[in-house]
Every structure is written in C-alpha cells, then in structure tokens.
Short mmCIF file of C-alpha atoms and ligand atoms in Angstrom, two decimals:
data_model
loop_
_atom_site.label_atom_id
_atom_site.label_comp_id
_atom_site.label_asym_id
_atom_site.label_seq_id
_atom_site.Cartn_x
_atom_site.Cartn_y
_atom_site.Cartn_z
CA UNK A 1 224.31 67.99 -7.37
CA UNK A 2 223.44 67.59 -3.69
CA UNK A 3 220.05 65.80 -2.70
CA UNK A 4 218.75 69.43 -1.28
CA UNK A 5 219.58 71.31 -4.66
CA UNK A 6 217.96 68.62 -6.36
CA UNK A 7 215.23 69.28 -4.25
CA UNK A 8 214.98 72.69 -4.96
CA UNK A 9 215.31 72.24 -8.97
CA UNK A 10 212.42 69.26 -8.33
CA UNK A 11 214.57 66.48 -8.94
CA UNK A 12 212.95 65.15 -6.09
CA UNK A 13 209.73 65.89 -5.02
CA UNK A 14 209.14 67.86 -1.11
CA UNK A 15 205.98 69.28 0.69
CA UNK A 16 206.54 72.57 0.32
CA UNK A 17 205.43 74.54 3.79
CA UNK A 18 206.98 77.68 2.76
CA UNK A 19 208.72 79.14 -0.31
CA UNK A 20 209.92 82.39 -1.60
CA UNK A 21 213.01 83.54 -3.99
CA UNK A 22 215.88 82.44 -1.55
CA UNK A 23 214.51 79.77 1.10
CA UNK A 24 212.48 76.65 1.01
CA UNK A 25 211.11 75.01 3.95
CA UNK A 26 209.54 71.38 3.67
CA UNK A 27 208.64 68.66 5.58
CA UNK A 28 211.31 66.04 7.05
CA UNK A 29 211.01 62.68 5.13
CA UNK A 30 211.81 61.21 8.59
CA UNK A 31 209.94 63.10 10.92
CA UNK A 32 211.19 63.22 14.82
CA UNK A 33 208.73 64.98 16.42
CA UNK A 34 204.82 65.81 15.36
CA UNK A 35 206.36 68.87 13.53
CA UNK A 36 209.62 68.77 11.76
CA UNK A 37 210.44 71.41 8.80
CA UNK A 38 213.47 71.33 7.44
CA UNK A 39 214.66 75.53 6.31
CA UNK A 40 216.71 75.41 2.75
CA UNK A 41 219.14 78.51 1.39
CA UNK A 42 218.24 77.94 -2.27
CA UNK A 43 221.51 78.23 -2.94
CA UNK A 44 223.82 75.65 -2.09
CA UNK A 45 226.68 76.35 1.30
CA UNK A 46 227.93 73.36 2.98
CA UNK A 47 226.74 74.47 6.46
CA UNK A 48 226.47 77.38 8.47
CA UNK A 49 230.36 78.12 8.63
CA UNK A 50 229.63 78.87 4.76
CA UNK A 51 226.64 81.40 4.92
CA UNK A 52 227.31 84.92 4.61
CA UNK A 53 225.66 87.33 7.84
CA UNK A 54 223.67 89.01 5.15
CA UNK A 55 222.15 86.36 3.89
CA UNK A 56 221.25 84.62 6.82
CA UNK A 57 219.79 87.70 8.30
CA UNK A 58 217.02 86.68 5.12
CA UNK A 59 217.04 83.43 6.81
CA UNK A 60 216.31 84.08 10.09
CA UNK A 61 213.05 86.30 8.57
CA UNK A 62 212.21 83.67 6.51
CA UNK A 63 211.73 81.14 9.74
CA UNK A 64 210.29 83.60 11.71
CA UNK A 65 207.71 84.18 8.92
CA UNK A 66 207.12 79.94 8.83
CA UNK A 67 206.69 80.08 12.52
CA UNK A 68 203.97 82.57 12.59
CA UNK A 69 202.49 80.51 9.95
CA UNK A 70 202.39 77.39 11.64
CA UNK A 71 201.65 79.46 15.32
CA UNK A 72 204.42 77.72 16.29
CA UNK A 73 205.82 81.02 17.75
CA UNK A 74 203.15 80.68 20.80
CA UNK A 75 203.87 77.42 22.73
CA UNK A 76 207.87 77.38 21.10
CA UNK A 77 209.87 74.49 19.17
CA UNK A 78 213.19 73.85 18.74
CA UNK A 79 215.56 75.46 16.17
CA UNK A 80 218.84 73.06 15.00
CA UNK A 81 221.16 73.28 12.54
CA UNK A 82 224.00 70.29 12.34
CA UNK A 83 227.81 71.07 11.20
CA UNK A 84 230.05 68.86 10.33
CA UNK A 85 231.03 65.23 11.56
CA UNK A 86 230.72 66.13 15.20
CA UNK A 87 227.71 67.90 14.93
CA UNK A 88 225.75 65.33 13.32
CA UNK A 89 225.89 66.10 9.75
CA UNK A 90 224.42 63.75 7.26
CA UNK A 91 223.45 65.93 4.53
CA UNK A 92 226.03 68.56 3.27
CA UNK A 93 224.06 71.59 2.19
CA UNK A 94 223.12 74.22 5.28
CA UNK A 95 219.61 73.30 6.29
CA UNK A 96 217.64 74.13 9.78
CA UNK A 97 215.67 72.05 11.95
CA UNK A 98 212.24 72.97 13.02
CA UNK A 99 210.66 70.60 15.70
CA UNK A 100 207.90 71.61 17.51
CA UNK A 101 203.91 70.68 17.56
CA UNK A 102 204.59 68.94 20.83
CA UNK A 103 207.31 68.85 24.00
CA UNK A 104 210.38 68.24 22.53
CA UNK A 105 212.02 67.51 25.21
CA UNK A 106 215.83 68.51 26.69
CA UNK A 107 218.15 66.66 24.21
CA UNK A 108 217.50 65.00 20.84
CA UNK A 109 220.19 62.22 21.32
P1 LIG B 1 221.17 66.26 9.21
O1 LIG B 1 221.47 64.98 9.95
O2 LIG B 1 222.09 66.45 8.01
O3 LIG B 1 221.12 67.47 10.10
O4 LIG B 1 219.70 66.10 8.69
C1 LIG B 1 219.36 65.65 7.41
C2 LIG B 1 217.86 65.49 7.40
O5 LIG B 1 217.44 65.39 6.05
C3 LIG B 1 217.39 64.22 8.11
O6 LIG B 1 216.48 64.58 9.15
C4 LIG B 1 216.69 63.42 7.00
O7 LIG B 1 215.53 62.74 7.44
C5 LIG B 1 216.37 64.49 5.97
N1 LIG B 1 216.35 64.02 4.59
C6 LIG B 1 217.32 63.30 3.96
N2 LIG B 1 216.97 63.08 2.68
C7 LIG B 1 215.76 63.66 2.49
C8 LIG B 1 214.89 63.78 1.35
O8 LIG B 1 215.15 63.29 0.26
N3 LIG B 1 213.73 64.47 1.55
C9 LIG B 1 213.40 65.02 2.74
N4 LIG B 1 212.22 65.68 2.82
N5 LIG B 1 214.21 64.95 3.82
C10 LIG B 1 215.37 64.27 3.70
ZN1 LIG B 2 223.03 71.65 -2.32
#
C-alpha cells in the first residue's frame, strides 16, 4: 500500500483540513510556504495521467470548496500537481499542491 492510501485508511495519522467520500486534503508534513495542503483522490491513480475527466471534475470542486474555506480564493495561492521523474515526483499516488497564506513567489525551484 502506498504512504497516501495508508493515509487515508489511518495507517498514518494527517491533519485533516477537508474530507468528504472521494477527496482528502491535509496538511504537508514538510510545509514550503505558510500554507501548504496537500488534495488526495481516495482512491489510489499514480498521477494525473491516471485520473479519469469525470472524476477530477469532483476534484477540482472539492479544492475550490477548501479554498473558500481557507479564503484562500481572495488574495490567490498556487495550485501544483508533480508527474513523474521530470516533474518532480516523489510520492506515486496523484496528489495536489496548495501553497498560499503568503507570496509565493514565481518558481518553486
Ligand atoms: P511530491 O514531490 O510527490 O509532489 O510531493 C510529495 C509531498 O508529500 C511532499 O511535499 C512531502 O513533504 C509530502 N509527504 C510525504 N510523506 C508524507 C506524510 O507521511 N505525511 C504528510 N502529511 N505529507 C507527506
Ligand atoms: Zn495510494
């Protein structure tokens, strides 16, 4: 089982922002910025290439719904998700980046 699925059965414990059914957001053990929420699919694709449209159309409610939440929807953040080896991948199971709660800047390096 991946480290996000064990997550999600509570294998290992998260602070839980946000939660329904199908998505799980929780906080970034290593945080970048003042803000940084990692966004979970419950169940488990390897990255983005894997998700079915429908089900990330869910998705992309879901974060909106976290953002409006957090009122990070008035002074913006910064959305990421990482495929594969050249896109910075370390752990294999899709998951978004939230970083916000101050200027993030141009590029994360
Ligand atoms: P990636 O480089 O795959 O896009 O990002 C993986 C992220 O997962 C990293 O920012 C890392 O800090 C985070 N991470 C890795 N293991 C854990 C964990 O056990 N708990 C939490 N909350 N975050 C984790
Ligand atoms: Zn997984």
């Amino acid at each position: 089982m991946c480290i996000f699925c064990k997550i999600i059965s509570g294998d290992i414990l998260n602070k839980t922002i946000l939660e329904n059914d199908k998505f799980l957001a929780f906080e970034d053990i290593n945080p970048l910025r003042k803000i940084h929420i990692l966004i979970i699919p419950k169940e488990h694709f390897n990255s983005f290439e894997q998700i079915p449209a429908n089900i990330m159309g869910q998705m992309t409610s879901f974060i909106q719904e976290l953002t409006k939440k957090l009122n990070l929807n008035k002074d913006g953040y910064r959305l990421i998700t990482n495929i594969g080896e050249h896109g910075g991948q370390e752990v294999e199971h899709l998951h978004f980046h939230i970083l916000g709660g101050e200027k993030v800047g141009k590029l994360l390096g």
